Structures are given as structure tokens and as C-alpha cells.
Tab-separated table of C-alpha atoms in Angstrom:
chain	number	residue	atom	x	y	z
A	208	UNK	CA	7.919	-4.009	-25.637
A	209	UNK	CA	10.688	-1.681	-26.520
A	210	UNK	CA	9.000	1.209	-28.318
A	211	UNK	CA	5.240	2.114	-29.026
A	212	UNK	CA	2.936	5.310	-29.308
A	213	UNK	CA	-0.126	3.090	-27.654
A	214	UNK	CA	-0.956	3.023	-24.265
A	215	UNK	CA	0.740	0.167	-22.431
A	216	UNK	CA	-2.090	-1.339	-19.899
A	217	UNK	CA	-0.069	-3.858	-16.765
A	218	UNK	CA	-2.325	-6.339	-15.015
A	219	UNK	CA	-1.045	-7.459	-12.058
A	220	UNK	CA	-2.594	-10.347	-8.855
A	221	UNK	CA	-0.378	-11.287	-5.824
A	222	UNK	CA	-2.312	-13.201	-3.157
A	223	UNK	CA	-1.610	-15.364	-0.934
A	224	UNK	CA	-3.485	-18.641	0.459
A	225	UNK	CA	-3.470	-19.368	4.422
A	226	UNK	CA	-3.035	-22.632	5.963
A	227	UNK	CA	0.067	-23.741	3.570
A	228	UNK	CA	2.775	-22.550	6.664
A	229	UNK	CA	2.089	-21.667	9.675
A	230	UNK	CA	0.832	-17.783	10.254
A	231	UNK	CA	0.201	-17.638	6.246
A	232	UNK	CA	-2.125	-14.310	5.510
A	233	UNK	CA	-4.825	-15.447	3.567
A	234	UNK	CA	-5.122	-11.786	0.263
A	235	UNK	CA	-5.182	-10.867	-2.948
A	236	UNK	CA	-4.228	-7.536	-4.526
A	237	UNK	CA	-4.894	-6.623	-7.990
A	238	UNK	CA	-3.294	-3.963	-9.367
A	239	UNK	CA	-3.635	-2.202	-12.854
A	240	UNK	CA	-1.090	-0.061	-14.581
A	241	UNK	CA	-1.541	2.385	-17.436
A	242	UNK	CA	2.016	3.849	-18.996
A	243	UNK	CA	1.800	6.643	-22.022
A	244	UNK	CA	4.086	8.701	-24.239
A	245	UNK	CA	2.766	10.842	-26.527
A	246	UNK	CA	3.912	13.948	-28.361
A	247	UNK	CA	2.015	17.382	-28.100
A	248	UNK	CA	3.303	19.157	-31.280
A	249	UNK	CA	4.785	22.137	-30.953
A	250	UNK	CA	5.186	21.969	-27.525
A	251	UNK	CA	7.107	18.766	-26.478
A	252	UNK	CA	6.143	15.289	-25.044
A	253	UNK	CA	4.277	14.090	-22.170
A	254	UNK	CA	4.963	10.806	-20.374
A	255	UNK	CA	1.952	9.585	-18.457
A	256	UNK	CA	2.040	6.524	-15.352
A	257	UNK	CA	-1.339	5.625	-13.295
A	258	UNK	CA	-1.577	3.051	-11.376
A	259	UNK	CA	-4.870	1.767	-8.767
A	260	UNK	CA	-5.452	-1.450	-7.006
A	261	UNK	CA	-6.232	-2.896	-3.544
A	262	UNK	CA	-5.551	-5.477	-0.999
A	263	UNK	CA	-8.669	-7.554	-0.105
A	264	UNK	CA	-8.188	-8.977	3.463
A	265	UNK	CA	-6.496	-8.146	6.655
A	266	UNK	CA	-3.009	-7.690	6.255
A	267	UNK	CA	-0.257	-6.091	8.506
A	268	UNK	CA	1.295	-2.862	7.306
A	269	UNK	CA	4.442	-4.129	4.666
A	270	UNK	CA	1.758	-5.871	2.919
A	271	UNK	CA	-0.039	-2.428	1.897
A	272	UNK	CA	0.263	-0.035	-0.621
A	273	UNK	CA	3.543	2.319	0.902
A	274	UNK	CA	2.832	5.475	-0.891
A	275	UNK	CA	6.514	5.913	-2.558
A	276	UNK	CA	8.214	8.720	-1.206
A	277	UNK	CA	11.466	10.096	-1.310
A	278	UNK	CA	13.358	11.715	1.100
A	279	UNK	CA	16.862	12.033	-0.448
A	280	UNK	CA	18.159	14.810	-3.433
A	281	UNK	CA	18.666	11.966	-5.888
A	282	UNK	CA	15.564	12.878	-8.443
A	283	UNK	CA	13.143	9.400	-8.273
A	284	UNK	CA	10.463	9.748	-11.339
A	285	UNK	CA	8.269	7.210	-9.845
A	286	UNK	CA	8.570	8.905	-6.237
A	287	UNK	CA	7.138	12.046	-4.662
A	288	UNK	CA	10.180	14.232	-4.037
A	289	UNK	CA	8.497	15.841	-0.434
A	290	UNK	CA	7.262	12.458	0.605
A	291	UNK	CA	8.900	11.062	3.201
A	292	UNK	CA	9.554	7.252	3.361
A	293	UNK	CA	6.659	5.617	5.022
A	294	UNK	CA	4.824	8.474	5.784
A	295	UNK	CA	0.745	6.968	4.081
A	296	UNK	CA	-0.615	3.453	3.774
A	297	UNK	CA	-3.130	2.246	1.645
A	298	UNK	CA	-5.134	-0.855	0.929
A	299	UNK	CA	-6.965	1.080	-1.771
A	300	UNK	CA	-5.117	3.820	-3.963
A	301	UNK	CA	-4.866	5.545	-7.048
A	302	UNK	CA	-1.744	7.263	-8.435
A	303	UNK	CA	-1.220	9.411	-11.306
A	304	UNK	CA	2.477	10.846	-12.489
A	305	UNK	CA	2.662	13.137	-15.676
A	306	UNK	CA	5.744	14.585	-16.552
A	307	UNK	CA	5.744	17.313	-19.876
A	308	UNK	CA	8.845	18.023	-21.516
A	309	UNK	CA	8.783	20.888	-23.826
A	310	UNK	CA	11.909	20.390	-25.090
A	311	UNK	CA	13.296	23.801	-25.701
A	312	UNK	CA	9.903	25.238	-26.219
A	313	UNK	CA	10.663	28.482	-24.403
A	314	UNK	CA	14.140	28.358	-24.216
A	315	UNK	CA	14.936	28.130	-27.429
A	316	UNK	CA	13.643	31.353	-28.005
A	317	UNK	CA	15.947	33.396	-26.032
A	318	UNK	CA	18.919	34.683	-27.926
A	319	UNK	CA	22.784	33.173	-26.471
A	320	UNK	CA	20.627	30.732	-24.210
A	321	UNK	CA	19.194	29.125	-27.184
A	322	UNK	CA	22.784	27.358	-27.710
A	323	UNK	CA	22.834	25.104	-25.259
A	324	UNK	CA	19.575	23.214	-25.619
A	325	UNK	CA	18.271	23.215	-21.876
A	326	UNK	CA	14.810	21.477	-21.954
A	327	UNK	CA	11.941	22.623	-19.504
A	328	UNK	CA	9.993	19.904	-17.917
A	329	UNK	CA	6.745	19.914	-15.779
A	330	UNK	CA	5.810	17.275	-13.354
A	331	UNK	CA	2.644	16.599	-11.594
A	332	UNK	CA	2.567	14.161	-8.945
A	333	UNK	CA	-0.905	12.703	-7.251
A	334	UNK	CA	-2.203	9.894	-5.751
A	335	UNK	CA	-5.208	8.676	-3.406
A	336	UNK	CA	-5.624	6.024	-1.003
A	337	UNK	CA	-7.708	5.012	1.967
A	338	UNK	CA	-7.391	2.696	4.962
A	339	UNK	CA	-10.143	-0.343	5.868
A	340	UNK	CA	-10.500	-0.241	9.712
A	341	UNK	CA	-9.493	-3.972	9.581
A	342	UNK	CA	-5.715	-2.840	8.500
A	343	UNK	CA	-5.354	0.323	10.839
A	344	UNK	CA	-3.967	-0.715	13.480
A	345	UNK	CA	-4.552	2.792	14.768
A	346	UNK	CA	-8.307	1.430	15.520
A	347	UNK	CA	-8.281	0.148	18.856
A	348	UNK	CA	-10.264	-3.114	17.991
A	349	UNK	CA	-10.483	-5.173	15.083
A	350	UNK	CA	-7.213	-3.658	13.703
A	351	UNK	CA	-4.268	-5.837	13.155
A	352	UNK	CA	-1.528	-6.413	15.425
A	353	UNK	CA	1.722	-5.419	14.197
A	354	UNK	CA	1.692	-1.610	14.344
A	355	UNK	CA	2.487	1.612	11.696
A	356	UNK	CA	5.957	2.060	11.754
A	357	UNK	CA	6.904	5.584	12.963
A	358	UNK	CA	5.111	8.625	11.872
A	359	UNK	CA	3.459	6.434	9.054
A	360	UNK	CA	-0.313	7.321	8.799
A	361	UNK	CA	-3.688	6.750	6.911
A	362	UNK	CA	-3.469	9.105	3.813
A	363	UNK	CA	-7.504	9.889	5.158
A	364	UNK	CA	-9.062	10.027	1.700
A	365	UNK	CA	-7.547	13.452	0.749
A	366	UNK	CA	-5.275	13.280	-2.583
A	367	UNK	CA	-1.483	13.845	-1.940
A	368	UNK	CA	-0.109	16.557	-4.941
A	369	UNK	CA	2.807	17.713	-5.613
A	370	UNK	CA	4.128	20.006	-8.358
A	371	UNK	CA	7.269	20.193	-9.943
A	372	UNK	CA	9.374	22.551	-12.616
A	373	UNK	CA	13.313	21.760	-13.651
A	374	UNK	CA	16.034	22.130	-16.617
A	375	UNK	CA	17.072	18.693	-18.434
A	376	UNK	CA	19.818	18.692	-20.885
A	377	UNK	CA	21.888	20.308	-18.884
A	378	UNK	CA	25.866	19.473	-20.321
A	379	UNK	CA	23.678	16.687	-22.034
A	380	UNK	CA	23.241	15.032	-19.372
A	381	UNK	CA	22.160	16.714	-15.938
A	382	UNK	CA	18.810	17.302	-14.595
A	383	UNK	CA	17.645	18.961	-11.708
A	384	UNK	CA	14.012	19.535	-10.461
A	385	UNK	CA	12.169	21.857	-7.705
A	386	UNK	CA	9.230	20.197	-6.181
A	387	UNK	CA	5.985	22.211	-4.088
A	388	UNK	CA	4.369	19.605	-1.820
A	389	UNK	CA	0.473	21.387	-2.303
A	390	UNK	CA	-1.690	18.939	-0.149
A	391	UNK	CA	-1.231	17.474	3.812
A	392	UNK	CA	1.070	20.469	4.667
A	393	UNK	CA	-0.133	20.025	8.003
A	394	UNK	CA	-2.570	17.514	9.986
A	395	UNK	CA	-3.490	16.864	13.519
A	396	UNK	CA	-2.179	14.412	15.275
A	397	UNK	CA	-2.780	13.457	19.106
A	398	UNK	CA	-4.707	16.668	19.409
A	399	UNK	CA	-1.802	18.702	18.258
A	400	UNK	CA	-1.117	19.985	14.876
A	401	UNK	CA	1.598	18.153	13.095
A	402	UNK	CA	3.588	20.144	10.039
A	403	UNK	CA	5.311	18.191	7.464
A	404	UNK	CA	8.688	18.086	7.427
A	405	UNK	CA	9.277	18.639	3.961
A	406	UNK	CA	7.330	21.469	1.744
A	407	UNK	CA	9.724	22.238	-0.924
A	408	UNK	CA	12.579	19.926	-2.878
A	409	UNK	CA	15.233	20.045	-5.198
A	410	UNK	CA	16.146	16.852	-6.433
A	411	UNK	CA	19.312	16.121	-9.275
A	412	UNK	CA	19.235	13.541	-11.861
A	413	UNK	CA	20.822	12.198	-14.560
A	414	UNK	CA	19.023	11.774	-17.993
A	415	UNK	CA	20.534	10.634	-20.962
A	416	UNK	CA	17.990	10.800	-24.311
A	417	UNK	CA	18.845	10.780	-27.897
């Protein structure tokens, strides 16, 4: 498709069937996709992405859902901007990004500014996931055997948010965003409490609309 004002709805199946090569990992994992632009008159246009699925059957770690984060300034729309790479796995998760752009809305109202068309934008950023014991290899039996990579972790059935406010339009074609990581701002880990690394970014963009 090139253009509509329906809801775009993505099926998607990998899997994989054991006993073709040797060491073959016998899976599936379904995913479903649901992408949305709609206007809110007067106040600009929203842009909605969700996406759930799982992995049925034991799997090592590159075969889960890697929770996409993003740990460099460059603005990634279908990242989390105070993710860091790696950091949750999932063999069941839900993720839901909205971004608003109210194009002027505000802006546009304040006299001199009003010239050079800045655009606000709004961006929530969520998603949910949890960990069968039979793909954390965290559990000391049963688990499989190739291990998390470093400081990668179960998300633990607690929604990751993040919130984020910016300017677009900026000489036509700059955009820069501040992002509040809201949720796992600290956990324990190994009996000591871990902080993330990472509670507040700016990321820079550029987004060219007509």
C-alpha cells in the first residue's frame, strides 16, 4: 500500500522444523502488527504502531523478542530512546508506539514564532513482555544453554514506558526529541540495586513531510 486512512493489520509466522540439519530448533512465532494514521482535527495527526506475538518452544536468546532499544542520539521511531541495546527479552510481548503531531497547534499562536512553522510532537512509547522458564537461562534447570548476553534481563511482567516531547520542522527539515524513561528506573539485581543507565534522552532526526 502507499497511502490509506484504514488501519493496516501485518500477519506474520516464522518457525522452524528440527531434524532437517543438525542442531535445528524445532518454533514458531506469530506475530501481529497493527499500523494507523489518522487526523484529530484541529489539533494535528496521530500515527499509531502495536505489535504482540510469541515464540512457542525453547529457543536460545537471538531467537526472542529483543525489546528495541536505542542507545545512540540518532532519533529511531520504532526504538525506545533510554533503552539500551539488549537490555529485555521476551518470548511473549506487546508493544504500543503513538506519536501526535499537532502541527503548529500551539505554536502557531505565538506572534514572530508563528513564522517559522515548528511543529510539536508527542510520543508515547510502551511495551510488555514476559519470559517462559524454559528460555531463561537465568533458571538454573530446564533453561537453555547459551546464556543472556551482558546485562540483558527478563522485562518481569512490568510494562517498559517512556515519554517523549520535541520540535519538527525545524529549517524544514530537523527534528529533535527529549525522552523520560518512566518505568524500570531501577531493579535489583544479585541482591544489590541496579540503576539504569539511561533516564533521560535527546535524540536528533531528520524528517522531511510535504
Amino acid at each position: 500500500y502507499v497511502h490509506t486512512n484504514y488501519p493496516v493489520l501485518t500477519l506474520d509466522l516464522t518457525g522452524s522444523v528440527s531434524g532437517l540439519r543438525r542442531g535445528d530448533l524445532a518454533f514458531l512465532r506469530p506475530e501481529i502488527s497493527l499500523d494507523w494514521k489518522f487526523r484529530i482535527p484541529p489539533t494535528g495527526m496521530s500515527k499509531i504502531h502495536i505489535n504482540a506475538g510469541t515464540v512457542i518452544g525453547k529457543v536460545p536468546y537471538p531467537l526472542l523478542h529483543l525489546h528495541e532499544g536505542n542507545g545512540t542520539y540518532v532519533l529511531d521511531k520504532t526504538a525506545f530512546s533510554c533503552m539500551e541495546f539488549f537490555e529485555f527479552a521476551s518470548d511473549t510481548w506487546a508493544t504500543l508506539f503513538w506519536n501526535h503531531c499537532f502541527n503548529g497547534f500551539f505554536l502557531g499562536k505565538i506572534p514572530l514564532l508563528s513564522r517559522l512553522n515548528l511543529r510539536e510532537e508527542f510520543t508515547l512509547k510502551a511495551t510488555w513482555g514476559s519470559l517462559r522458564n524454559e528460555n531463561n537461562p537465568d533458571v538454573p534447570t530446564g533453561g537453555p544453554k547459551m546464556l543472556f548476553a551482558p546485562g540483558m534481563r527478563p522485562m518481569g511482567g512490568v510494562p517498559y514506558v517512556e515519554v517523549g516531547a520535541g520540535i519538527s520542522n525545524i529549517f524544514k527539515l530537523i527534528r529533535v526529541d527529549c525522552f523520560w524513561r518512566l518505568t524500570h528506573r531501577q531493579w535489583q539485581q544479585g541482591g544489590q540495586t541496579v540503576r539504569a543507565r539511561q533516564l533521560f534522552a535527546v535524540n536528533v532526526g531528520l524528517e522531511f513531510r510535504f
